[in-house]
Structures are given as C-alpha cells and as structure tokens.
CSV table of C-alpha atoms in Angstrom, one decimal:
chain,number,residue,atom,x,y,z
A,150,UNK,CA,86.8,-142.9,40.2
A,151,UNK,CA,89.8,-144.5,41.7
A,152,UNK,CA,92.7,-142.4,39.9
A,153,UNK,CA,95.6,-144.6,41.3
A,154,UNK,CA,94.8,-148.3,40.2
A,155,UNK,CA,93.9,-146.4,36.8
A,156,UNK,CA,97.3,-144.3,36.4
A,157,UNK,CA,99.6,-147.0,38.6
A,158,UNK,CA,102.5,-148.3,35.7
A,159,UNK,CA,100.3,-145.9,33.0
A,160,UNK,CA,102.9,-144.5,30.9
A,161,UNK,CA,102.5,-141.0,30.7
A,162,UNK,CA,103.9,-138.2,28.7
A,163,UNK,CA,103.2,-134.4,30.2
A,164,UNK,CA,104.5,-131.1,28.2
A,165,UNK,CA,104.8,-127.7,30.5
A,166,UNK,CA,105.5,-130.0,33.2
A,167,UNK,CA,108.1,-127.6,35.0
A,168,UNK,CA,104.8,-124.9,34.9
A,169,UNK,CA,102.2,-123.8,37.2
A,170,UNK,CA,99.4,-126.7,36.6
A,171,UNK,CA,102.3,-128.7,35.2
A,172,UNK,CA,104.1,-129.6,37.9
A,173,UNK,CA,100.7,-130.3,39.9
A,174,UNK,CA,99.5,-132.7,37.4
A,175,UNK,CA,102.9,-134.6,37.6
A,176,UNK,CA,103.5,-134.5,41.7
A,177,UNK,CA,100.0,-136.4,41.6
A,178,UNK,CA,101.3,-138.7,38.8
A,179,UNK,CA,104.1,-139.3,40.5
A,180,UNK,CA,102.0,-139.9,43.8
A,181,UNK,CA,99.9,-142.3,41.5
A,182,UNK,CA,103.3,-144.3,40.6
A,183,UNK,CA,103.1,-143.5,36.8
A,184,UNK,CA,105.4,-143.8,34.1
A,185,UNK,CA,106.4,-140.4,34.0
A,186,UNK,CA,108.1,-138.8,31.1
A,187,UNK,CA,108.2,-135.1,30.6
A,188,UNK,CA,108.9,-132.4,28.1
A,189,UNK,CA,110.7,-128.8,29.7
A,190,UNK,CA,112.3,-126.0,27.7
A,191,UNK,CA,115.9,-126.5,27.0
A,192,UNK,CA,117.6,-123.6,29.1
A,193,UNK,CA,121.3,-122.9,29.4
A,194,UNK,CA,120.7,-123.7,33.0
A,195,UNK,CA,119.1,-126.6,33.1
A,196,UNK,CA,117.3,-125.9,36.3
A,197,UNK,CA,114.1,-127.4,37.4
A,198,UNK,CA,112.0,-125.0,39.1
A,199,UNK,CA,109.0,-126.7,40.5
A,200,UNK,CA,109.2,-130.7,39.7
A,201,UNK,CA,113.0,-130.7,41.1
A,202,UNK,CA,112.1,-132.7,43.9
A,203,UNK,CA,110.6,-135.3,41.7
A,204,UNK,CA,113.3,-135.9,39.7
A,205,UNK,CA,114.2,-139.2,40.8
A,206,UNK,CA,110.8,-140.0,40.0
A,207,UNK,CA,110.6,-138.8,36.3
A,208,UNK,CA,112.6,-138.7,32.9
A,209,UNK,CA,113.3,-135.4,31.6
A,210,UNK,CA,113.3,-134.6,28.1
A,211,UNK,CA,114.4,-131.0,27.3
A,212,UNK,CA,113.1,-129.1,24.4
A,213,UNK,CA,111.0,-126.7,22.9
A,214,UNK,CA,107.7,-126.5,21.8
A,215,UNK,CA,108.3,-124.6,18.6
A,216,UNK,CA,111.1,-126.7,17.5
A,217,UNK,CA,109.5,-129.7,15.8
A,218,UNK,CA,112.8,-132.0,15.7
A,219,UNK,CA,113.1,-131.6,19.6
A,220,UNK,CA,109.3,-132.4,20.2
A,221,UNK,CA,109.9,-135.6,17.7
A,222,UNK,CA,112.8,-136.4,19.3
A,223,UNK,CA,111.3,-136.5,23.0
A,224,UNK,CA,108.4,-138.1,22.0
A,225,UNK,CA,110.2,-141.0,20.0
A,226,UNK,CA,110.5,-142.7,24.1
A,227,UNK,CA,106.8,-143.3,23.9
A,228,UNK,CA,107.1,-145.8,21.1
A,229,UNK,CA,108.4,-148.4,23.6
A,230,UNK,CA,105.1,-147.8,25.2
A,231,UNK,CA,101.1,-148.8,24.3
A,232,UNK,CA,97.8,-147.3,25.9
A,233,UNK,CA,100.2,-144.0,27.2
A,234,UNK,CA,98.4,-141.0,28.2
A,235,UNK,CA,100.1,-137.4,27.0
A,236,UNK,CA,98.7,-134.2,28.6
A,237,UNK,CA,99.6,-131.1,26.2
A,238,UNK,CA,100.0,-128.3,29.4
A,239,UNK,CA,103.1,-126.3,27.5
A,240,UNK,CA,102.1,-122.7,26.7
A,241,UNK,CA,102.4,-119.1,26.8
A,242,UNK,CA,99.5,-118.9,29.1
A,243,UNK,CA,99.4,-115.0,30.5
A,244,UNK,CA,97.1,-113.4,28.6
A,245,UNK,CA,99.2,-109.6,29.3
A,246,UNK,CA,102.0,-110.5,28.0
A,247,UNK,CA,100.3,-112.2,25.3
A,248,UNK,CA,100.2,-108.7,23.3
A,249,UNK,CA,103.6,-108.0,24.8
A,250,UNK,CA,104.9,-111.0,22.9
A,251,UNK,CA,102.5,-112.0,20.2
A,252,UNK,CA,104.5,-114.2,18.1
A,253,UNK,CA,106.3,-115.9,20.9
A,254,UNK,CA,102.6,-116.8,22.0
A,255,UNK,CA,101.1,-117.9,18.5
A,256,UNK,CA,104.4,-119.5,17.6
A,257,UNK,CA,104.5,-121.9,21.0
A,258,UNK,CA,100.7,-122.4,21.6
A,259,UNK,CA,99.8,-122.9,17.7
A,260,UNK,CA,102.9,-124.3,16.1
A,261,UNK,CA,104.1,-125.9,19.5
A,262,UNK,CA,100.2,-127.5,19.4
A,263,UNK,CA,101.2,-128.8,15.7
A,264,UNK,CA,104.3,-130.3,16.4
A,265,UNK,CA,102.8,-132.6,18.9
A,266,UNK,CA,100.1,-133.9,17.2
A,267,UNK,CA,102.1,-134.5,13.7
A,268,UNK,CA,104.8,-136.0,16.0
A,269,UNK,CA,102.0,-138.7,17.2
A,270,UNK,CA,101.2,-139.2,13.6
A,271,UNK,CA,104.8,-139.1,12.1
A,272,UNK,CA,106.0,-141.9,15.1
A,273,UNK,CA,102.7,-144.1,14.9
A,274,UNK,CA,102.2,-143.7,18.8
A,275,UNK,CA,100.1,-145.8,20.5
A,276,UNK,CA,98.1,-143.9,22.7
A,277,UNK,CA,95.1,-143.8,24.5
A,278,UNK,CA,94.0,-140.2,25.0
A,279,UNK,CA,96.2,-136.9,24.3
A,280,UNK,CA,94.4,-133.8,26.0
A,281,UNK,CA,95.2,-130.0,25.3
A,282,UNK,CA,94.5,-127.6,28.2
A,283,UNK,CA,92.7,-124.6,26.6
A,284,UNK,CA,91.2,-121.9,28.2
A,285,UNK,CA,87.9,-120.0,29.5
A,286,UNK,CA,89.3,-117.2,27.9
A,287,UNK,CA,88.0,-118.4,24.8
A,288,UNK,CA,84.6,-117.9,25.3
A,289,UNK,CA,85.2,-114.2,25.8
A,290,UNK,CA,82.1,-111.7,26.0
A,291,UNK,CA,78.7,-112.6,24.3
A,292,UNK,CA,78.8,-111.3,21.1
A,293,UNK,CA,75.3,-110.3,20.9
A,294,UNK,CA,74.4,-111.7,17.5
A,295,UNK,CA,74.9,-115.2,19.2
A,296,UNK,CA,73.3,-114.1,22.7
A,297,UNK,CA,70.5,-116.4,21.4
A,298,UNK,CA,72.9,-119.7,21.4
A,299,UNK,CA,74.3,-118.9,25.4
A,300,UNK,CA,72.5,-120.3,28.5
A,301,UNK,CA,71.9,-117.9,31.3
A,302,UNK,CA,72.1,-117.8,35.1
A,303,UNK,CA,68.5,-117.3,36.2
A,304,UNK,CA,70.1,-114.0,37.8
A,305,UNK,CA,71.4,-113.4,34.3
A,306,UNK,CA,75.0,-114.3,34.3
A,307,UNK,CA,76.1,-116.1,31.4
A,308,UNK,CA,76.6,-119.5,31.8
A,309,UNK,CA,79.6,-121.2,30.0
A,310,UNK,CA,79.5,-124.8,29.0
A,311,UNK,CA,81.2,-126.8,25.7
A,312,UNK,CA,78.0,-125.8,23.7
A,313,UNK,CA,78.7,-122.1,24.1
A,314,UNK,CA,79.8,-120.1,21.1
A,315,UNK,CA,83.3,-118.5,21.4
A,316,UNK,CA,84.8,-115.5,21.2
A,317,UNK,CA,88.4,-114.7,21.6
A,318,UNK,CA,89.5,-111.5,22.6
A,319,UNK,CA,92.8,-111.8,23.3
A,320,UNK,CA,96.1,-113.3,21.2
A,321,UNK,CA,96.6,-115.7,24.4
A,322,UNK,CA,92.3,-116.8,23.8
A,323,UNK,CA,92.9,-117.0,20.0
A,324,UNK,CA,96.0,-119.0,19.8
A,325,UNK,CA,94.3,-121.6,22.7
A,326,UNK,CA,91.3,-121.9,20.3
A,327,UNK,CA,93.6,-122.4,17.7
A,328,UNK,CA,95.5,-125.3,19.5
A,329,UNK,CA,91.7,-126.6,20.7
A,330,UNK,CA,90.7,-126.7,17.0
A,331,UNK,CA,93.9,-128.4,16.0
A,332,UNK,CA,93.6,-130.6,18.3
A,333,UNK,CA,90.1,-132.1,16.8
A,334,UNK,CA,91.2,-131.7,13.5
A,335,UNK,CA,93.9,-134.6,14.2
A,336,UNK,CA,91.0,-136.3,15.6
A,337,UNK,CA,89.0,-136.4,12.0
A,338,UNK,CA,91.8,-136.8,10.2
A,339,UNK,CA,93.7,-139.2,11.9
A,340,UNK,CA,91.6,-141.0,14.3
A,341,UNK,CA,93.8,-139.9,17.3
A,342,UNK,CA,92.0,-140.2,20.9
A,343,UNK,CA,92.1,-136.5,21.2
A,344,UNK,CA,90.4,-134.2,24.0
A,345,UNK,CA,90.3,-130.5,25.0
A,346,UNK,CA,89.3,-129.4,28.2
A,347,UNK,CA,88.9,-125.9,29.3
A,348,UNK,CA,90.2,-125.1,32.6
A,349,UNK,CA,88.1,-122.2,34.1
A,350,UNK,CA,90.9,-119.4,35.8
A,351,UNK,CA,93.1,-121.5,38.1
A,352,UNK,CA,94.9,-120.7,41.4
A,353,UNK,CA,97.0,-122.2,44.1
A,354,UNK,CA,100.8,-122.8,44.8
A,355,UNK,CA,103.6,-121.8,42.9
A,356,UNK,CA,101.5,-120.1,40.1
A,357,UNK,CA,103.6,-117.3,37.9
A,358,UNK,CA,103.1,-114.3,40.4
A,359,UNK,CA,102.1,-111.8,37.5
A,360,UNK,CA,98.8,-113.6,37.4
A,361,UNK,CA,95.9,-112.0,39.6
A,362,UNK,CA,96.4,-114.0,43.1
A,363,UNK,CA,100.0,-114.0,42.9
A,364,UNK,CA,100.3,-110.1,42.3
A,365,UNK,CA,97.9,-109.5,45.1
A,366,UNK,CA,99.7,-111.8,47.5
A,367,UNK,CA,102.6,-110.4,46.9
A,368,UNK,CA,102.2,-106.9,46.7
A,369,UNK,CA,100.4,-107.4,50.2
A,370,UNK,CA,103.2,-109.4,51.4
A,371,UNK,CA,106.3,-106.9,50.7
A,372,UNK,CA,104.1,-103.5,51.0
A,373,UNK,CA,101.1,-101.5,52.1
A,374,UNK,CA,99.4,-101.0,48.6
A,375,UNK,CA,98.9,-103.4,46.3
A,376,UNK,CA,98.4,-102.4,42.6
A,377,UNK,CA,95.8,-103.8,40.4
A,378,UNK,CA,94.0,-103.2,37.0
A,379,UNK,CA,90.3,-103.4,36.1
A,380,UNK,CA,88.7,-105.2,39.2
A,381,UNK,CA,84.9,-105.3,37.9
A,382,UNK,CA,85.1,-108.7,35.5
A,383,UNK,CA,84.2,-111.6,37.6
A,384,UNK,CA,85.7,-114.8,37.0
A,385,UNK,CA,85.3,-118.6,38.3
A,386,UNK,CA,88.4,-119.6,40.2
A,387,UNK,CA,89.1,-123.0,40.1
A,388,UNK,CA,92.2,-124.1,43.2
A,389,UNK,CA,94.5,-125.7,41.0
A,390,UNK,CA,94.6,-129.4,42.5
A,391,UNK,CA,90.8,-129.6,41.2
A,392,UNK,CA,91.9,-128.5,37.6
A,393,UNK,CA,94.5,-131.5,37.5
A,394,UNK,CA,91.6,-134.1,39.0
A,395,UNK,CA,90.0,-132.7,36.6
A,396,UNK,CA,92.6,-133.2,33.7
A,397,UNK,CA,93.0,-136.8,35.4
A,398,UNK,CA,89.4,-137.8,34.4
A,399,UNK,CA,88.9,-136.1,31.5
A,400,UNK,CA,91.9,-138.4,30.0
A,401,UNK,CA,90.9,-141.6,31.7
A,402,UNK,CA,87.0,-141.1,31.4
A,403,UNK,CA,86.7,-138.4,27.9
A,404,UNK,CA,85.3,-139.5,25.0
A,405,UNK,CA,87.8,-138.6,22.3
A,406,UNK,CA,86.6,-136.0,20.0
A,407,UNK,CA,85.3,-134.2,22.7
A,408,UNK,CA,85.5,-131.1,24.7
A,409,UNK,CA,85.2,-130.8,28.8
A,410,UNK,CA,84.9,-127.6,30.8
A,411,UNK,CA,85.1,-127.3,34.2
A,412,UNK,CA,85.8,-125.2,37.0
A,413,UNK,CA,84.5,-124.2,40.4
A,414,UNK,CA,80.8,-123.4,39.2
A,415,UNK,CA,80.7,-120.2,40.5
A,416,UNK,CA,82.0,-116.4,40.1
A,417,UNK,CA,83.1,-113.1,41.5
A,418,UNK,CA,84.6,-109.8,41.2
A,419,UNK,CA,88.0,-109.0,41.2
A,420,UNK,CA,87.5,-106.6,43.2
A,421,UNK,CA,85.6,-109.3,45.9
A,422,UNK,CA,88.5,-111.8,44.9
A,423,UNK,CA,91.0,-109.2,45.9
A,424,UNK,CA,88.7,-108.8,49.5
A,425,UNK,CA,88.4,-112.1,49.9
A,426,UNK,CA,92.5,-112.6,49.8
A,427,UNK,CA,93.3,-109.9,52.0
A,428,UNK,CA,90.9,-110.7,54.5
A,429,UNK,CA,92.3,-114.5,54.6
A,430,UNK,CA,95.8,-113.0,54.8
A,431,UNK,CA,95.2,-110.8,57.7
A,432,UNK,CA,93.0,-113.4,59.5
A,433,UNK,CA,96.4,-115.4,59.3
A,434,UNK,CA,98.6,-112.6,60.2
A,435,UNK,CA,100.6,-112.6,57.3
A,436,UNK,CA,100.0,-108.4,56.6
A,437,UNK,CA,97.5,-105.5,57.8
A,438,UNK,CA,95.1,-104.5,55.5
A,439,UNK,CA,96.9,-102.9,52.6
A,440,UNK,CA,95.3,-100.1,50.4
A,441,UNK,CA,93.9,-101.1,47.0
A,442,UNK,CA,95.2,-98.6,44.0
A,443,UNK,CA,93.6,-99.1,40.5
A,444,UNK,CA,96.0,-98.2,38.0
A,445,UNK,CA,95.3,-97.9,34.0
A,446,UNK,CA,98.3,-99.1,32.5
A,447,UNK,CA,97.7,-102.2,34.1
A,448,UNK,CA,94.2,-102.5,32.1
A,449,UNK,CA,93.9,-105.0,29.4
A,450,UNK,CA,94.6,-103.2,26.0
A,451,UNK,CA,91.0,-101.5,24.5
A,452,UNK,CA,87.9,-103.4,24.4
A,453,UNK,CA,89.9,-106.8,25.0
A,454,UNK,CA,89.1,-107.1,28.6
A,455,UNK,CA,86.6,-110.4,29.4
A,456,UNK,CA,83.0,-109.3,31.7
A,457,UNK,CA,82.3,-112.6,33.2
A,458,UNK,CA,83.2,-116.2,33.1
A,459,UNK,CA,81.4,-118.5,34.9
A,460,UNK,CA,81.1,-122.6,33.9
A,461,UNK,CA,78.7,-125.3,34.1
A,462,UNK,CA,80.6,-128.5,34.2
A,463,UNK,CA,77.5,-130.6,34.4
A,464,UNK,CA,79.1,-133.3,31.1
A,465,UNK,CA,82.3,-133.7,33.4
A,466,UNK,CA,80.8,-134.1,36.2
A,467,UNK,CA,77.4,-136.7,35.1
A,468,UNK,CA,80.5,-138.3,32.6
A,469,UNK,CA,83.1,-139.0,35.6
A,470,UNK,CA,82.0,-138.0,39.1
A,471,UNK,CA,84.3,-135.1,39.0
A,472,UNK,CA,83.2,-132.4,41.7
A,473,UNK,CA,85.8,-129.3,43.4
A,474,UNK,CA,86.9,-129.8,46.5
A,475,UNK,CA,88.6,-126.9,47.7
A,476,UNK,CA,86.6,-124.1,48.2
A,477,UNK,CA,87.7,-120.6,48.3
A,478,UNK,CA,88.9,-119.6,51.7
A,479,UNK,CA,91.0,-122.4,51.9
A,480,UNK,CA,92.1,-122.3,48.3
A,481,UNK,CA,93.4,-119.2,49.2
A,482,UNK,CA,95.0,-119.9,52.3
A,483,UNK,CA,97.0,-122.7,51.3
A,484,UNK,CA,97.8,-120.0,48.2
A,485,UNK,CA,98.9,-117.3,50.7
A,486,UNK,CA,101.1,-120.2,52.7
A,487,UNK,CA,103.4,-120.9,49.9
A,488,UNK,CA,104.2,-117.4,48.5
A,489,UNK,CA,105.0,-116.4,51.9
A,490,UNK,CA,107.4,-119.3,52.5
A,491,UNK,CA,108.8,-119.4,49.1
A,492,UNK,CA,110.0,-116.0,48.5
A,493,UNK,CA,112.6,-117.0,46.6
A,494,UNK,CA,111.1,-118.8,44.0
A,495,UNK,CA,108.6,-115.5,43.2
A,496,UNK,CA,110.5,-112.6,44.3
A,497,UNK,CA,112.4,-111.5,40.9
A,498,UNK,CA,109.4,-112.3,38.8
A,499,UNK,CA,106.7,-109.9,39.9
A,500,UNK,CA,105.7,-107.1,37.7
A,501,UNK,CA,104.9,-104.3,40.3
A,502,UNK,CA,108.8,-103.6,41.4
C-alpha cells in the first residue's frame, strides 16, 4: 500500500500523541505531509516531550481525556474537515501501575474512550475511520472452559487472533476491553467508521522506561545488575515503527466494525528477551554483561500475571499487505541506541533508583 499518496493533505486527528507509539505514529504523519492535529494533556508546563521537534508541523490542542468539554472543545477543529482519520492512542497503558492507580486508569481509558466517541456524535464529524489502540493484554490466559474456542501452535502455544475469547486479568486489560467494546458500540448505534486493533507488546525509541526493555536497558546502562520480576511469560514483541504501519493500514484499509491484531508473529521468554538485549548491548559496547536478580515485589499482584501471548495477524495481513519489518536484534539495537543517547529524557523516570 502506498501510505503517503493515501495520508498526503489527509486531515488527521491523533490523541496520546506526545506518548510512546504516539509520537511515532505522528513523526510518520508528519513525514506523509498530513493534516496533523493533535490532542496532549494540559500540563502547567506545557512541554512537549517527544513530538517537540515537529511542532512546526502540527496543531496542538491541550487537554484531557477525562474532561469531556476539553475533548469537545479540541475536536470541534475537525468540523472544518471531511474524510479525516482520528487515531484514539491516549491511555494509561502500564499495566503496574494500573493497580497502583486504578481509577486514574478506568477513568482515562473508559471515560476518556467515551468522551471521544460522544464528541464525534455530539459535533456531527465527518470522518472516515476512528481506531482505538487496545491491547494483547486482553486476551489474558485461556480460561479453560473456553480452551475449546482458542487455536493452537502445533507445538502448543496458544495462538491469538480477533476470534479468540478474552480474558482480562488486569485493570489496564479490562479498562482497554472496555474502551474496545465502546468503541463498537458507537459503531451499532451510530453508524461511526469505528476500528479496534490490538497492538501485540510494542518496543523501540523513547518508550516509558518502566516498561520491560526500557528497565533492562537502563538498569544495564547505569549498573551491574539489572532488576526484574517474573521472567517465564513469553510475549510477542512487536518494534514500534511496525505497530504504527500497522495502525496506518488498519485505518486506511479496515472494515469499520471490525477488529485487527497484529504483531511480530512470534514469542519468547522474558527471561530470553532479557538475553537477547544484553547480548545486543554488549556486542555494541554499551555495558559488560550485568547480573540478572529476580525480585518479588516486582511480580504482578496474585494470579494476574499473563503465560503467553503470541498473534496471528493473518486478517491484517491477507486485508492490507501489512508484514513486520524489523526483526529482533535490530529492534533492539536501534532501542539500545536511543536510551543511551537520550539520558535525559529517561533518567528521572525509571523505577529501580
């Protein structure tokens, strides 16, 4: 699919855009030559912390996700506009801290979710595709009175695709699911071009470095252990430029009322993710190998831990063409590469300090 003569003059609308996968999606709109508009929290500061460079080449509406008259009020610029994409990327998206701060997360991810959508609705938008980013975190473990409605791996694995069941185990998983259902609920009621796509455990430049790459880089960059929980789920990493292609086609290509999963296509251990980085990192001379220490309090609470994620994004892929392109060792290189030349945009958010 040729992405540019699709998004070139496209008016576009992106919430979380100042985020991780935020601020990828618009540097490539911005690449494209959209019509950028973009939704960031109102903070006393006012700073930009990823998309400053492109702020020549966007509008900047601040805001907040759980305040419906600012959401109204920042998408009222779209009315000027027909055929507009909006990507819905705004979240409380760290699943930890998710039952550190519970209400904060149902509050922006649910409520934040509503606000858009009856914003559409209450404005009369013309648009031609609005897609939430959930989560593979909503498929959770297989619940074994549904183990008969999964598809397996012939090695056994589950695989994941939009007709598996879900399965929250998390507030972060329930609130997304929450958001995905809202989102199709607008569809039947309203007829709005809605989509949901499931972004299967993304990585890459200037990702929050409380995640699981960032704290390993990190830790491995400023000392000689690095810290970690439970290191036996395995999870399909997806380098973060692939999510956004992927975003790109689901909301040029997706039929609306649909869901689209996607993600690398394969899986591993923490414990071999963790390998895997601080092999690359020592290969590049950025650190000696550090020791690994599991510690407990970094475990996810009880039971609520996920065993294995792993997608098939066959529907994406037969729908649009979309394929990853970055594989793992150099996913995680160009990873390593920016935390060690942005230590100041990482340095005072870390949890292991």
């Amino acid at each position: 699919m040729d992405l540019e003569s699709k998004l070139a003059g496209r008016p576009v609308f992106v919430t979380g855009a100042d985020g991780f996968v935020g601020s990828h999606l618009t540097e490539k709109l911005v690449e494209y030559g959209a019509e950028i508009h973009v939704l960031v929290r109102a903070t006393s500061s006012g700073e930009l912390n990823n998309i400053r460079q492109f702020s020549e080449d966007v509008t900047v509406h601040r805001g907040d996700l759980r305040d419906k008259h600012s959401v109204k009020e920042a998408l009222s610029v779209m009315t000027k506009y027909s055929d507009s994409l909006i990507f819905h990327l705004g979240a409380q998206a760290h699943v930890g801290e998710s039952w550190d701060r519970p209400y904060e997360t149902i509050d922006t991810n649910v409520t934040g979710t509503l606000n858009l959508l009856q914003s559409i609705v209450d404005l009369d938008l013309d648009i031609a595709k609005f897609d939430t980013a959930g989560t593979s975190e909503e498929y959770g473990n297989v619940n074994e009175e549904m183990v008969e409605k999964h598809d397996f791996e012939d090695e056994g694995g589950v695989l994941l695709s939009e007709r598996s069941p879900v399965n929250p185990t998390s507030v972060y998983a329930t609130s997304k699911l929450a958001a995905d259902f809202l989102t199709m609920n607008f569809n039947d009621a309203y007829g709005l071009p809605t989509v949901t796509t499931r972004m299967f455990n993304n990585y890459g430049p200037r990702q929050n470095p409380r995640y699981i790459t960032g704290t390993i880089i990190t830790q491995a960059l400023e000392r000689d252990i690095v810290e970690l929980g439970n290191l036996t789920p395995k999870r399909d990493m997806c380098y973060v430029t692939d999510g956004v292609r992927g975003h790109l086609h689901v909301a040029l290509e997706g039929n609306p009322g649909e869901q689209y999963v996607y993600g690398y296509g394969e899986n591993i251990s923490m414990r071999d993710w963790t390998n895997l980085i601080l092999d690359v990192g020592a290969e590049e001379n950025y650190w000696e190998q550090p020791e690994i220490v599991q510690d407990e309090d970094r475990y996810r609470p009880g039971d609520s831990d996920v065993e294995e994620l792993l997608v098939g994004h066959e529907k994406l892929t037969e729908l649009t063409g979309w394929q990853p392109q970055v594989d793992w060792r150099e996913g995680v290189r160009r990873t390593i590469d920016w935390y060690a030349n942005n230590k100041q945009a990482w340095y005072g958010r870390v949890d292991w300090r």
